[in-house]
Every structure is written in C-alpha cells, then in structure tokens.
XYZ file of C-alpha atoms in Angstrom:
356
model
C 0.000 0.000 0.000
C 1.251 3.322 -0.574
C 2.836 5.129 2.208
C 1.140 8.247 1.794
C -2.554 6.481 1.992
C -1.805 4.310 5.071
C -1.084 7.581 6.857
C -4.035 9.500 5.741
C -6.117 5.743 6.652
C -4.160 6.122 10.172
C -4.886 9.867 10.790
C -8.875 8.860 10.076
C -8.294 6.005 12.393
C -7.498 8.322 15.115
C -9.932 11.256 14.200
C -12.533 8.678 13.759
C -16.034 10.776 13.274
C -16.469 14.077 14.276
C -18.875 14.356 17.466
C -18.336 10.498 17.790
C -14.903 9.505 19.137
C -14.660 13.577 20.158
C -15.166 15.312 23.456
C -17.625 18.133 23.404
C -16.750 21.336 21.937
C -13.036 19.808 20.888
C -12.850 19.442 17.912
C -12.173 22.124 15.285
C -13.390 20.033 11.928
C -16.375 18.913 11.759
C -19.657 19.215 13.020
C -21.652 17.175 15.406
C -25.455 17.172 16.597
C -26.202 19.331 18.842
C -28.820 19.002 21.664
C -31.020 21.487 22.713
C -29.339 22.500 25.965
C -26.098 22.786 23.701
C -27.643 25.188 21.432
C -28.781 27.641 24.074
C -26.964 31.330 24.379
C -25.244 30.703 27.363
C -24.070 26.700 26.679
C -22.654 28.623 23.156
C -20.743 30.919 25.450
C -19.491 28.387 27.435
C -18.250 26.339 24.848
C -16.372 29.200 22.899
C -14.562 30.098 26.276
C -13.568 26.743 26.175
C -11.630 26.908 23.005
C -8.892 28.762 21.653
C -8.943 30.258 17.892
C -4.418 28.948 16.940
C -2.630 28.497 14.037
C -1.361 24.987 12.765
C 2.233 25.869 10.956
C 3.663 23.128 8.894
C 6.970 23.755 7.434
C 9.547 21.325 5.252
C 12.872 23.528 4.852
C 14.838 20.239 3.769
C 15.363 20.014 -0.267
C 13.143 17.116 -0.769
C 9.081 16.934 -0.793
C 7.319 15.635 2.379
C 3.977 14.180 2.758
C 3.323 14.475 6.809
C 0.517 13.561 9.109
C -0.328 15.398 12.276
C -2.635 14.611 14.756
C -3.908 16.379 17.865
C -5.683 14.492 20.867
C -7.035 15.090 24.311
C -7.921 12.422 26.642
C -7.387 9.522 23.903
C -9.436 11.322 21.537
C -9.074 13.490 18.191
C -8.844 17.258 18.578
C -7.946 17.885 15.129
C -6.038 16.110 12.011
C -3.900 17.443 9.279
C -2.627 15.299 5.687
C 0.130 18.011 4.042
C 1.946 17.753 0.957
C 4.984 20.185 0.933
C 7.240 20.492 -1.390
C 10.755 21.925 -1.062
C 11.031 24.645 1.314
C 7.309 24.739 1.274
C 5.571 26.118 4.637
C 1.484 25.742 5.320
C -0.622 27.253 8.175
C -4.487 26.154 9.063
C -6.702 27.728 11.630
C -7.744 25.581 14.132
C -10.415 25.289 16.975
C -8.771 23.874 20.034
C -9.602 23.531 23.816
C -7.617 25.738 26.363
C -5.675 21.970 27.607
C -2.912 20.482 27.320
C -2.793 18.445 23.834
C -1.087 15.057 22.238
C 0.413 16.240 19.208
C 1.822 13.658 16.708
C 3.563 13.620 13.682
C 4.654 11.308 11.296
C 6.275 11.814 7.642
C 6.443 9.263 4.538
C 10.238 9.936 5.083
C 9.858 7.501 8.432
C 9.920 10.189 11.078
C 7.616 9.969 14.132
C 7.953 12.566 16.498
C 5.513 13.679 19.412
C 5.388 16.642 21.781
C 2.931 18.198 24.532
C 1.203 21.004 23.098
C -0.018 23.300 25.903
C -2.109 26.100 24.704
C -2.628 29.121 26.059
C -4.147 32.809 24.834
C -0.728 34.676 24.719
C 0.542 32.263 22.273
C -1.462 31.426 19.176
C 0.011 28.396 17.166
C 2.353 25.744 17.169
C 4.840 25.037 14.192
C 6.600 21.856 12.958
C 9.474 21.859 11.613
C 10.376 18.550 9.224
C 13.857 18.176 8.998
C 15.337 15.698 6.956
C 16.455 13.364 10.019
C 13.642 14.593 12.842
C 10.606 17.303 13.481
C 11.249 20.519 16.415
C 8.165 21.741 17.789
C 7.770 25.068 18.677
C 4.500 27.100 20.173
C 4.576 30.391 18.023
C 3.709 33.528 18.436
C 3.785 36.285 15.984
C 3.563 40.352 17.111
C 1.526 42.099 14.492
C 2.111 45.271 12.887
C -0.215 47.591 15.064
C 1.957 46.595 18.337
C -0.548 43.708 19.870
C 1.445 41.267 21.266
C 0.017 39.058 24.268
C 4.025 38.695 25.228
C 4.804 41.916 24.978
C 5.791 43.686 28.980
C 6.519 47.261 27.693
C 8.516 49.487 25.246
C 7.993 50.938 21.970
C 7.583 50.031 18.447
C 7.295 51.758 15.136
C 4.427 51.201 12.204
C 5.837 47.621 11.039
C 6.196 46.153 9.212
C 8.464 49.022 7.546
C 7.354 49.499 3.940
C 9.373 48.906 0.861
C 11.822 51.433 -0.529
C 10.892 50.152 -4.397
C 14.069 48.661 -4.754
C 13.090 44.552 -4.221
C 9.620 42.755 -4.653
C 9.265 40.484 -1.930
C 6.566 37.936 -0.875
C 6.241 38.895 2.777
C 8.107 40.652 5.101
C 11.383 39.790 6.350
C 11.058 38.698 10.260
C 13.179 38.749 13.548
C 12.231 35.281 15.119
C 13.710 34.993 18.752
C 13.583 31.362 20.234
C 13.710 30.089 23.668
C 13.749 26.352 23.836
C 14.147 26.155 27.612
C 12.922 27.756 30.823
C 10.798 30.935 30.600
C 12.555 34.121 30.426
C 12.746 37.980 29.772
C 14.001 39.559 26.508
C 14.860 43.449 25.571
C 14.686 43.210 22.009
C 16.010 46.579 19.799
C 16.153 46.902 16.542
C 17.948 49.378 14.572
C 18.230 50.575 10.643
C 20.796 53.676 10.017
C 19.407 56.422 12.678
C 15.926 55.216 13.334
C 14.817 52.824 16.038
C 12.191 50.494 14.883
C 11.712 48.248 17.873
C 13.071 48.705 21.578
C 10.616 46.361 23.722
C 10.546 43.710 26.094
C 9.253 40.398 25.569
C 8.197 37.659 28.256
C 9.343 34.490 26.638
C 8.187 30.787 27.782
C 9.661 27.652 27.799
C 9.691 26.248 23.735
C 8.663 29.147 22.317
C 9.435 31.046 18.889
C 8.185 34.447 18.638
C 8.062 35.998 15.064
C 7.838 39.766 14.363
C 7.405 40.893 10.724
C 9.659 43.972 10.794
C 10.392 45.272 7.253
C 9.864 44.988 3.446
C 12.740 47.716 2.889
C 16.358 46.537 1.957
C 19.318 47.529 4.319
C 21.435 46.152 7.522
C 19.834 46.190 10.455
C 21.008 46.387 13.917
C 19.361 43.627 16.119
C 20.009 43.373 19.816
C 18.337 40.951 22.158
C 19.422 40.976 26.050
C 18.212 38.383 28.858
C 19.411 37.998 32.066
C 22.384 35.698 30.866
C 23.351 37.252 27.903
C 23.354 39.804 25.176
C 23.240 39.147 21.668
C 24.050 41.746 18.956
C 24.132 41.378 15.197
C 23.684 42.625 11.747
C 21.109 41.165 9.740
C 21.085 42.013 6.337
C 17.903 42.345 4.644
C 17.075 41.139 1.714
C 19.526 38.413 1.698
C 18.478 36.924 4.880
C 14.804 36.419 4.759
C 14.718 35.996 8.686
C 16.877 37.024 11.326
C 17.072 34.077 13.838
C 18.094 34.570 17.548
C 18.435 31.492 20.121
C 18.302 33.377 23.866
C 19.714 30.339 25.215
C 22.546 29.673 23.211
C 23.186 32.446 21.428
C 23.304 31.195 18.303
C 22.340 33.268 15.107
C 21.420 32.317 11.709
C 18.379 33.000 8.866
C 16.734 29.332 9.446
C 17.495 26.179 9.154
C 20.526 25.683 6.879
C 19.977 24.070 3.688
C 23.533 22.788 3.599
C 23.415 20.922 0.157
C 26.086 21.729 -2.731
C 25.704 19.996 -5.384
C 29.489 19.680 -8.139
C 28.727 18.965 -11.516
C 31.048 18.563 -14.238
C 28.608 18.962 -17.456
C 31.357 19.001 -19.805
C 32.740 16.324 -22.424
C 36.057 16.239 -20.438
C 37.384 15.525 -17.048
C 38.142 18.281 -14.721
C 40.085 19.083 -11.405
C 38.053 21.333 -8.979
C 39.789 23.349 -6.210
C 36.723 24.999 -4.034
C 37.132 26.244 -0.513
C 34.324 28.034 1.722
C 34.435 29.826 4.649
C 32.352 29.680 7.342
C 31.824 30.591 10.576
C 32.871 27.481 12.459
C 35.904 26.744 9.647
C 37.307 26.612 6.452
C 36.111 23.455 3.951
C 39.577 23.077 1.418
C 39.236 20.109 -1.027
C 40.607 19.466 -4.338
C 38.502 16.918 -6.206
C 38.752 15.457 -9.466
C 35.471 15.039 -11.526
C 34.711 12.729 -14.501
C 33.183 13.866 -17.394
C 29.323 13.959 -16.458
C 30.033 13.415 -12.518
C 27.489 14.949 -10.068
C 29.074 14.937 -6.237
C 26.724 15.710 -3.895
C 28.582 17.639 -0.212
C 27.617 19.122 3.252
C 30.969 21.409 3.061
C 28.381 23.365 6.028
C 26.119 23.120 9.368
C 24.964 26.208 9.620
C 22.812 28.882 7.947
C 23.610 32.606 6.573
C 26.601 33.677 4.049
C 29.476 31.559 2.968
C 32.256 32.706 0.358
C 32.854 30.346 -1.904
C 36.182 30.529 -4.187
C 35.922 27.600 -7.187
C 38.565 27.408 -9.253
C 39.770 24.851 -12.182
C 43.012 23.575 -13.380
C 42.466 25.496 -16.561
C 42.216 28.526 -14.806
C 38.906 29.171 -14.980
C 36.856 30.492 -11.552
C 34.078 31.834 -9.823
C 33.753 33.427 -6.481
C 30.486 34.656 -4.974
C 28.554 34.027 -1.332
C 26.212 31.413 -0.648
C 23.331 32.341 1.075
C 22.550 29.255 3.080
C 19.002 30.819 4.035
C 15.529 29.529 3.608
C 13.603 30.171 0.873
C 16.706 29.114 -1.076
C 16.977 25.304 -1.570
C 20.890 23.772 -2.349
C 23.516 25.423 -3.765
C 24.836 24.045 -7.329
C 28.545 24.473 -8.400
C 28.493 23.458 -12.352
C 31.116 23.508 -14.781
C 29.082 24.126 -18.155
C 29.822 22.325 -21.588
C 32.091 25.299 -22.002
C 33.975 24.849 -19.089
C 33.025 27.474 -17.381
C 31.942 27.738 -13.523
C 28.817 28.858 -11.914
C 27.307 29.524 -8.782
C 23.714 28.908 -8.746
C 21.157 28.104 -5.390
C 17.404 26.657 -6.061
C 14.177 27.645 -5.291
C 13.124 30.944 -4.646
C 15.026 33.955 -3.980
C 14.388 36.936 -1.757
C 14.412 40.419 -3.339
C-alpha cells in the first residue's frame, strides 16, 4: 500500500467521526449534533470560552518533498487532524479550533519520522509550528507580534508602524522577520532593533519555555542592527535584509542564523572532459579546502556546512577558470549548485526561490 494512503487511513483512524470519538466542543473540523441544551446562548458561550482560535504551521525547509501527518488528541481522543503535501522549502498554516488543555500532538512523515510533543495552549501564544527536517521534526509554540503593536508577550517598550514598507528597490513575498527562540525555561528579553538612525523596535518580551516568537519587521532593503538581552546574555548582530529572509536569535545559546541551513552543494562537471576542482568556503565554524577530481558527467553531492547565513565560496579549475560569490545558506533558497558548463566554465547557482 502506498505510504502516503496508510497515513491518511491512520490519521482517520485516530480522528474517527467528528462528534463520535470527540469530546464536546473539541474538535475544530467537523460538526456534530447538537442538543437542545447545547444550542442555548449561554451553553454557546461556554463552549467558545472553552476553546482557543491557533494556528497549525507546517513547514519542510529540507530540499526534498514531504507528505506528513499530524494529529492532535485530548484524553485519547481526536482534537484535530492534518494530511500536508509540501514540497521543497514549502511552509502551510491552518486555523484551528482547540480547547484551552494540554494536547497530544503527533507527527509522522512518509520519510519515516515519528515525532511527538505536549502542546499546551494558552491565549498569549497562538500556534504551534513543525518543523520537518530531513532526520527529525522541532516543535515550537509560536507567536507572531503584528504590525499595530498587539502582542500578548509583549511587557513594555515601543515600536514603530511595522512592518516598515518597501523602498521600491526589491519585490518580496512577505516581510522579512526577527524570530527569537527560547527552547528552555521561561525568560525575559529586551529586544532593539535598529536601521541607520531610526529605532524600529526597543521592547521587552516575556518568553516561555519552547517558544518562537516571530515579528514581521520590514519589506525595505538595508542592515539592520538587532540586539536581544536576557538575564544571561546579550546578543548583537547585523542582519542584512534582503539576503536573509529571517533574522534568527536562540536566547539560550546564542546562536544566530536566517533558518534552518539548507547545507546541500551539489558539483557537476557537465562538460565532455574531465576536470580538477579546487573549491574552498568559509564559514563561521571553519574553512572546507578540497581538491577533487570530476569525470566527465560526474554529479558529487557535499555538506561542506552546518549552519545557515553567508558563505564565500572561491571555485577554481586547473584550466584557470573560476568563480567566487557568497552562498546564502538561508531559507527560501533550496541547495547550492557548483556546475562547470559544456564550455567549461563555472557557476554559482542556489534553487528555489530567492528573496528580493
């Protein structure tokens, strides 16, 4: 049987019928029969009190396609059920009807994963996101601080009119975001954010335990000064805008990056003749030197990389013939391709979609 219909078959197993295998009020497909006590005014009113209005994020940054299923329960029984078919760097969001609880989230992906996670819900937040990497899925409960300065984790400051509009030099699909994470205990942030003379976010931020809070900051190209400060550290960096679609900040570690790393290159020698590559990059945490000798018609596949943002790249053949440029490791951008042509000259080139 295929793959992809035993887990749709298994996520009905577990949803079952809506109203039938569901406690009251809990389920966010569906309808069920109501009796009359249920539909009265204040048995409505009860019921929405009970539930939550949140935001089912499904994202595949990897370079292959994912079909995933994932399943929300309470008390052995189906909250809600997603089937999602993403391709490459392909991210999906749902609105959802869920109780104010503590939920049973499960996923599983055609690539073999299973992962599960407690998803506790609660007004300040509104979502949770999974994230389907190649090997295993992160959880994270999400929130995301609008443009008019609403934010149910916000505990004072200022903000500007974000996001920041466009200065008509780049067309871009949405705005580019500052996503802070916290993936342990709850904590306070001072978050600042700069461009040239003008401060477009100085705030603080209450930040629980596993939680990624987005704010959509700016459609306008430049570098941008972001600082984030908790009690154990401060973090300060330049995040440059449009080539890094998202500025990522980890309070705990203090890591930094624009998303999870598609660290792909693919060589390819597309000429009649061998060839004798010398590439290095440079990266944050090293320098990746190799000389390697390719066949005519070879395709090498490497992970010269582990983390996201720019890499300079420096490709050179025994001819003489080279290219230099940066790799953007940064979601939406899928693998990088290094390609010696029928020429025999080099190229640069990453897939998918590009900012700007």
């Amino acid at each position: 049987m295929d793959r992809r219909t035993l887990l749709s078959l298994v996520a009905g197993g577990v949803a079952g019928l809506a109203g039938c295998s569901t406690p009251d009020n809990e389920v966010g497909t569906g309808t069920a029969t109501a009796t009359p006590e249920e539909r009265s005014p204040q048995a409505t009113a009860t019921a929405a009190a009970a539930r939550l209005g949140q935001r089912l994020t499904v994202w595949n940054p990897t370079p292959d396609p994912v079909f995933a299923t994932v399943v929300g329960m309470r008390g052995g029984r189906d909250v809600f059920f997603r089937n999602v078919d993403l391709l490459p760097g392909e991210r999906t969001s749902s609105r959802i009807e869920v109780p104010r609880a503590d939920l049973a989230v499960v996923v599983e992906t055609d690539t073999g994963i299973r992962e599960e996670t407690t998803w506790r819900v609660t007004e300040p937040l509104d979502g949770l996101e999974v994230v389907l990497n190649r090997s295993n899925a992160v959880f994270w409960r999400a929130s995301t601080c609008s443009g008019d300065g609403e934010c149910g984790l916000a505990t004072g400051g200022d903000e500007a009119d974000l996001p920041l509009v466009g200065d008509g030099l780049s067309r871009w699909y949405a705005p580019a975001a500052l996503v802070v994470e916290n993936p342990e205990e709850e904590t306070e942030a001072s978050i600042r954010v700069d461009l040239r003379d003008a401060t477009l976010i100085d705030r603080r931020f209450r930040l629980p335990a596993g939680t990624r809070l987005s704010i959509p900051v700016t459609y306008r190209t430049g570098d941008y000064q972001v600082s984030v400060e908790t009690a154990d550290r401060d973090i300060d960096v330049t995040w440059q805008v449009p080539n890094e679609p998202a500025k990522y900040v980890d309070v705990t570690s203090g890591t930094t990056g624009c998303g999870p790393a598609n660290t792909t290159l693919t060589v390819a020698n597309r000429d009649d003749v061998a060839h004798r590559l010398s590439l290095r990059i440079e990266t944050v945490s090293g320098v990746f030197d190799r000389d390697i000798d390719l066949a005519a018609g070879a395709v090498r596949t490497l992970v010269p990389v582990v983390e996201s943002g720019p890499h300079r790249v420096d490709a050179s053949l025994e001819t003489g013939t080279s290219v230099s440029g940066t790799w953007w490791s940064c979601p939406p951008r899928g693998p990088a391709t290094l390609a010696v042509d029928a020429t025999g000259s080099l190229s640069l080139t990453a897939a998918g979609p590009q900012p700007g």
